[in-house]
Short mmCIF file of C-alpha atoms and ligand atoms in Angstrom, two decimals:
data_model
loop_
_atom_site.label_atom_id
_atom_site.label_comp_id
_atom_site.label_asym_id
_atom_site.label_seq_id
_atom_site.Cartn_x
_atom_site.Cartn_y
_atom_site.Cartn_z
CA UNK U 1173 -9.71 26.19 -12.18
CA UNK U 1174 -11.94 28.18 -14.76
CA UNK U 1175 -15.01 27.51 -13.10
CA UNK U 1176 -12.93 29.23 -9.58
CA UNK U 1177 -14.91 26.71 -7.02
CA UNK U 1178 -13.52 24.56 -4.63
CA UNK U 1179 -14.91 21.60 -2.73
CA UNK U 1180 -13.40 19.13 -0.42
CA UNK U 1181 -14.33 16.34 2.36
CA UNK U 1182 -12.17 15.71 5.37
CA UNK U 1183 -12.18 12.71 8.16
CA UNK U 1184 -14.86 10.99 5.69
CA UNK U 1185 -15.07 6.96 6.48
CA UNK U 1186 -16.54 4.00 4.91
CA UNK U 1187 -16.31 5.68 1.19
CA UNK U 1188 -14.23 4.51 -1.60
CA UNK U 1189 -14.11 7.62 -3.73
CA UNK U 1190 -13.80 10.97 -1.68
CA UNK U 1191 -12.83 12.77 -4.56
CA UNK U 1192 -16.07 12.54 -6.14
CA UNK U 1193 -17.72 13.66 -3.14
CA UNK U 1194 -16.24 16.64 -2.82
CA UNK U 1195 -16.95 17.10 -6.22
CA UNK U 1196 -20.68 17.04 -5.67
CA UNK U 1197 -19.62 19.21 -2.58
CA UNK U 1198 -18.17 21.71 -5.36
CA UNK U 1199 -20.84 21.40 -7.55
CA UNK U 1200 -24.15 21.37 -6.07
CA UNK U 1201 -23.78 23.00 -2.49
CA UNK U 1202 -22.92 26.49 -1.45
CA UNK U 1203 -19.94 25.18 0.94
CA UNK U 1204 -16.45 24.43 0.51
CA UNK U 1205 -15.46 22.27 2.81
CA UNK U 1206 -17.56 19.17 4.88
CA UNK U 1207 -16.37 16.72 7.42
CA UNK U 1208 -16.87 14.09 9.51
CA UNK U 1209 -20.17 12.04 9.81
CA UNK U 1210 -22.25 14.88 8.14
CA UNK U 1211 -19.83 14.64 5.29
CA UNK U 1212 -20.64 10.65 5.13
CA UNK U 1213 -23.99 11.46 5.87
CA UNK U 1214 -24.13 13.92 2.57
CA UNK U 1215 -22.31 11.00 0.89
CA UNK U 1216 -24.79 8.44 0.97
CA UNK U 1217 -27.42 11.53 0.37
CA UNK U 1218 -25.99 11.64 -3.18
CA UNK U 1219 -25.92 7.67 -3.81
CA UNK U 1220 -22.41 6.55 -2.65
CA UNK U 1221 -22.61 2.83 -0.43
CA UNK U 1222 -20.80 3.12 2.83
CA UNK U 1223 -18.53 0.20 2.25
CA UNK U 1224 -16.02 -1.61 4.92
CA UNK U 1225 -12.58 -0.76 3.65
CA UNK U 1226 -10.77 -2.95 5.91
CA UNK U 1227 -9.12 -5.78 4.53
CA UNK U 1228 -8.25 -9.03 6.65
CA UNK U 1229 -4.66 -7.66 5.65
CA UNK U 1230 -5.24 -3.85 6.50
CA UNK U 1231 -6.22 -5.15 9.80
CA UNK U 1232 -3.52 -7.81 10.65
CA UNK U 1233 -1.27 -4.71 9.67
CA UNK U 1234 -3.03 -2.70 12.16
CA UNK U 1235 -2.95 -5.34 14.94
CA UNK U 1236 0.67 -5.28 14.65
CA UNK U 1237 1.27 -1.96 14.85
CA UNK U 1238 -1.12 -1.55 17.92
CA UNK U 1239 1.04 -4.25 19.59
CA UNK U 1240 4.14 -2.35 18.68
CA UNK U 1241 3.21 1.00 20.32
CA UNK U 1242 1.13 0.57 23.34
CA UNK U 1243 2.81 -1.61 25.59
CA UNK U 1244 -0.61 -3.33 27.25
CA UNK U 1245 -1.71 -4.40 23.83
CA UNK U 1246 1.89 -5.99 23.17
CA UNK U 1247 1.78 -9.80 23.43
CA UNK U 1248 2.26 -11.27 26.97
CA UNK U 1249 5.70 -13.11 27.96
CA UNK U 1250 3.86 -16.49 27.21
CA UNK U 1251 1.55 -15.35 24.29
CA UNK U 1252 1.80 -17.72 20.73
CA UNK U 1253 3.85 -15.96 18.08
CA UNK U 1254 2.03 -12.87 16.89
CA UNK U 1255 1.88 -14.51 13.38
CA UNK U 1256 0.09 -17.58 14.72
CA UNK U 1257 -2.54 -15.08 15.86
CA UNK U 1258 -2.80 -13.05 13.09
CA UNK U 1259 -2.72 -16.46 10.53
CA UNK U 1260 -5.97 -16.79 12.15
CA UNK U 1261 -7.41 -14.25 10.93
CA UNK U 1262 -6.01 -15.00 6.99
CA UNK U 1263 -8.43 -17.00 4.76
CA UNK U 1264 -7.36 -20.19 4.99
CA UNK U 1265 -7.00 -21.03 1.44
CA UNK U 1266 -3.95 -18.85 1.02
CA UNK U 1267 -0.78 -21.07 0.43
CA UNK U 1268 1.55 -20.61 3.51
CA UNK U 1269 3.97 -18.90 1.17
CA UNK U 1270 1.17 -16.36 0.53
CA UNK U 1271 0.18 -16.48 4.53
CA UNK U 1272 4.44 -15.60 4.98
CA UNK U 1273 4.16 -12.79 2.60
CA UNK U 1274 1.31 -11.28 4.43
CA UNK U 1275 2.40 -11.45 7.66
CA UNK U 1276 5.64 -10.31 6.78
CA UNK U 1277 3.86 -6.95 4.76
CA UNK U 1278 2.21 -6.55 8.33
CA UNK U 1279 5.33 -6.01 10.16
CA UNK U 1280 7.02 -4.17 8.03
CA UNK U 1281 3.90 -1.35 7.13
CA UNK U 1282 3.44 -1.60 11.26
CA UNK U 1283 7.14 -0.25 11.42
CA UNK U 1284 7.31 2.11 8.51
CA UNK U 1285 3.54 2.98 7.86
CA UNK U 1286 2.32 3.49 4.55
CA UNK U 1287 0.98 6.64 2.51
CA UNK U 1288 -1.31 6.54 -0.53
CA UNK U 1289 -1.92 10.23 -1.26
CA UNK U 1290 -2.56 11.17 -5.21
CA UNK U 1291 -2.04 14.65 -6.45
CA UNK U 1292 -2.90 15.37 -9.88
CA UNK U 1293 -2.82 18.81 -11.59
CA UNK U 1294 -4.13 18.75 -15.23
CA UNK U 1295 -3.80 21.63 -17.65
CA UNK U 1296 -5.48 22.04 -20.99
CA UNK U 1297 -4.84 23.07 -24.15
CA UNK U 1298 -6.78 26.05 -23.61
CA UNK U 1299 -4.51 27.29 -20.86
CA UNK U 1300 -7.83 25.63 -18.04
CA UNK U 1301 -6.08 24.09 -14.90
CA UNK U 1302 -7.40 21.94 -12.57
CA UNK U 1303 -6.66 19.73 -9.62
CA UNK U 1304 -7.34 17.06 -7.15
CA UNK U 1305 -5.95 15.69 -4.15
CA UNK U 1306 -7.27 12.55 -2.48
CA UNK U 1307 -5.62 10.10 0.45
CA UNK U 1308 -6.22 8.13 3.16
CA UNK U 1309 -4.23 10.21 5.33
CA UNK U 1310 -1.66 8.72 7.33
CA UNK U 1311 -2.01 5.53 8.64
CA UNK U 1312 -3.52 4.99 11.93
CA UNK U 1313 -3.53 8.28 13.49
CA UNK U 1314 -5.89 10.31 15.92
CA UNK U 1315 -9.65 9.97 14.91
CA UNK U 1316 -10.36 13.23 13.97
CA UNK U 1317 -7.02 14.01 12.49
CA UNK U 1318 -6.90 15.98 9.56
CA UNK U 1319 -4.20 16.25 6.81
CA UNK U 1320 -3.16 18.98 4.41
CA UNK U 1321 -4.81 17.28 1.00
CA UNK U 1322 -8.08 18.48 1.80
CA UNK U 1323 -7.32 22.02 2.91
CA UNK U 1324 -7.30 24.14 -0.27
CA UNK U 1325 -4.14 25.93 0.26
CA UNK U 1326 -2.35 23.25 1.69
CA UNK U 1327 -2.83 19.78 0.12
CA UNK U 1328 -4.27 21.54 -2.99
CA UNK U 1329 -4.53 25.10 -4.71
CA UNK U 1330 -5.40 26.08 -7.85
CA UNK U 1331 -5.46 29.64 -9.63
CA UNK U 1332 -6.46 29.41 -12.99
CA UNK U 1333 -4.06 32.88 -13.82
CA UNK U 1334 -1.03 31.16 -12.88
CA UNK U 1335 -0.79 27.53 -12.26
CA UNK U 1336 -1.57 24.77 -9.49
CA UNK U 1337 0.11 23.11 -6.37
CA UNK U 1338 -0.39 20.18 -4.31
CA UNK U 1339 1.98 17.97 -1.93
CA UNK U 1340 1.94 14.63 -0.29
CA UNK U 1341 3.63 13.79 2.63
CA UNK U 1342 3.34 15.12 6.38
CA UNK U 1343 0.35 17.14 6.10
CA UNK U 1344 1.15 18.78 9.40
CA UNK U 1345 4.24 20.40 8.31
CA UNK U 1346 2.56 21.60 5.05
CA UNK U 1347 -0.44 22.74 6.64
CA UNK U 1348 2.11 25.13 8.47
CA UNK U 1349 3.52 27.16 5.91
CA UNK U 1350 0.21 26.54 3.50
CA UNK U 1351 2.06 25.31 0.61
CA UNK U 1352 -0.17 24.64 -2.41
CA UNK U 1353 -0.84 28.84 -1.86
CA UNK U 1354 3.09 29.65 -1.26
CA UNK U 1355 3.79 27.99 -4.29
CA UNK U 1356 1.33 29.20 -6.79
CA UNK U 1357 1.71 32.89 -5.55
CA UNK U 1358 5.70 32.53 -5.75
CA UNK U 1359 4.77 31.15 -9.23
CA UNK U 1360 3.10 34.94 -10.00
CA UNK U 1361 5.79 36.90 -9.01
CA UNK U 1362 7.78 34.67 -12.05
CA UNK U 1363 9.22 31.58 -10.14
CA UNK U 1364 9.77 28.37 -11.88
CA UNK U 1365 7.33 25.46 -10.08
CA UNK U 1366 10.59 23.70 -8.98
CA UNK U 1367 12.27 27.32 -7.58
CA UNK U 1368 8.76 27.79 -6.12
CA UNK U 1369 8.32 24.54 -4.57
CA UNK U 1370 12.35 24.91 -2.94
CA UNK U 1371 10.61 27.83 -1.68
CA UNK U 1372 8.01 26.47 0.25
CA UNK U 1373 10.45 23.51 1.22
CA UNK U 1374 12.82 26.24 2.50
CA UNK U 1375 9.96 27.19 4.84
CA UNK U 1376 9.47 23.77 6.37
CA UNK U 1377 13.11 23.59 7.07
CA UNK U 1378 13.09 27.01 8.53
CA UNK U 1379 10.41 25.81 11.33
CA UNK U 1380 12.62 23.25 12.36
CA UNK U 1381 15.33 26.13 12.51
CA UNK U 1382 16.98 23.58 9.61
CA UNK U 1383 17.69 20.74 11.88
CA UNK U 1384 18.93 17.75 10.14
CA UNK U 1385 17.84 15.49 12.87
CA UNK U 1386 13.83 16.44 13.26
CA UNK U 1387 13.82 17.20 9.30
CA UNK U 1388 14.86 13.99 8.91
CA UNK U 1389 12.32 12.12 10.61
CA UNK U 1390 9.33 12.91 7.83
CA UNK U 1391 8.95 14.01 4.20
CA UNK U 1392 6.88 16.22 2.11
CA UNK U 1393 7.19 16.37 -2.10
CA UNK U 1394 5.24 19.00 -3.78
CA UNK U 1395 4.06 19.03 -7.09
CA UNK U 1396 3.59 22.10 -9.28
CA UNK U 1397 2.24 22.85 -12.63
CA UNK U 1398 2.00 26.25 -14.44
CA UNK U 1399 0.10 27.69 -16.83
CA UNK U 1400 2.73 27.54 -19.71
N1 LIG P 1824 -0.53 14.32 3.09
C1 LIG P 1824 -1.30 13.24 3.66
C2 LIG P 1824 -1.76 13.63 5.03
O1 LIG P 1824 -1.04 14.31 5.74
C3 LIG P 1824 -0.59 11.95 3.78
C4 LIG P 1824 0.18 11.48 2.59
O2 LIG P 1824 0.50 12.22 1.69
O3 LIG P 1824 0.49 10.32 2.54
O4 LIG P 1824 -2.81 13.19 5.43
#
């Protein structure tokens, strides 16, 4: 934006607001990018509580998707129910219509997992952009794993000349063609943000050679803003 930094956290757990660390990473260090238990360790440096963002439902959800994909944690032949299990682990004040409506979340996140990425891309009226993108990432993946959102160029990019870009989805596939950059220099050389993010669309599809098949198996939106 006008100011021209950039800050961003990666594979940070246990905090609730990323964002705003790697806002104090903008702000008040002379790096760009931290991760991983140093960036929780600068975290709680600067006053933010390392919190336990499970939920008794995040983790009945994650129970069942274990049990879907690796075979040995799959119930046995002569197991209970999976939902008499994971009832267990419900408070017990819930009505059973509540319990149901839990358990039934569970199965369905465990087949189609959820995202919960936010892009936002502000402009002002004095012409100032700026940006943010913050997620969980996808849902149970490799520890370690990184997305695109906090890769400035990927998940986010903002030049304050021309406009701003960000995307949610498979941060893989965007990390590939660097998409918040393809977008916002396709919106210098005078593309429309829509024409410019078909563009960097266009080059997802061309890595899969424009197969209908793989393409169809994950999803990326981008989201573009210029200066006018
Ligand atoms: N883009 C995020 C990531 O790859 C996920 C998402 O948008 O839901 O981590």
């Amino acid at each position: 934006g006008p100011t021209r930094r950039a800050g961003a956290v990666a594979s940070l757990r246990h905090i609730k607001n990323p964002s705003k660390v790697a806002r104090i990473v903008m702000e008040q260090t002379d790096h760009v990018l931290l991760v991983g238990p140093g960036a929780l360790r600068f975290a709680e440096m600067h006053g933010f509580e390392r919190m336990n963002l499970h939920t008794p439902e995040s983790r009945i959800a994650w129970l069942r998707w274990k049990a879907r994909t690796a075979p040995n944690w799959a119930p046995g032949l002569d197991s209970p129910d999976w939902k008499e299990k994971a009832a267990s682990l419900l408070d017990p004040s819930l009505s059973e219509v509540e319990k149901s409506r839990i358990l039934a979340w569970a199965d369905e996140v465990a087949a189609h997992p959820v995202t919960g990425t936010i892009n936002c891309l502000a402009v002002n009226e004095k012409g100032e952009i700026s940006g943010t993108t913050t997620t969980s990432g996808l849902s149970w993946k490799i520890a370690g794993r990184v997305g695109d959102s906090p890769i400035i160029g990927a998940g986010l990019y903002v030049d304050n000349d021309v406009g701003a870009a960000g995307s949610t989805g498979r941060g893989e596939e965007n990390i590939k063609v660097s998409g918040g950059h393809t977008i916002v220099e396709m919106m210098r050389k005078g593309m429309s943000p829509t024409d410019a993010c078909l563009e960097a669309l266009s080059r997802i599809a061309r890595n899969y050679n424009s197969d209908k098949t793989r393409l169809s198996k994950f999803y990326v939106v981008f989201y573009a803003l210029n200066k006018d």
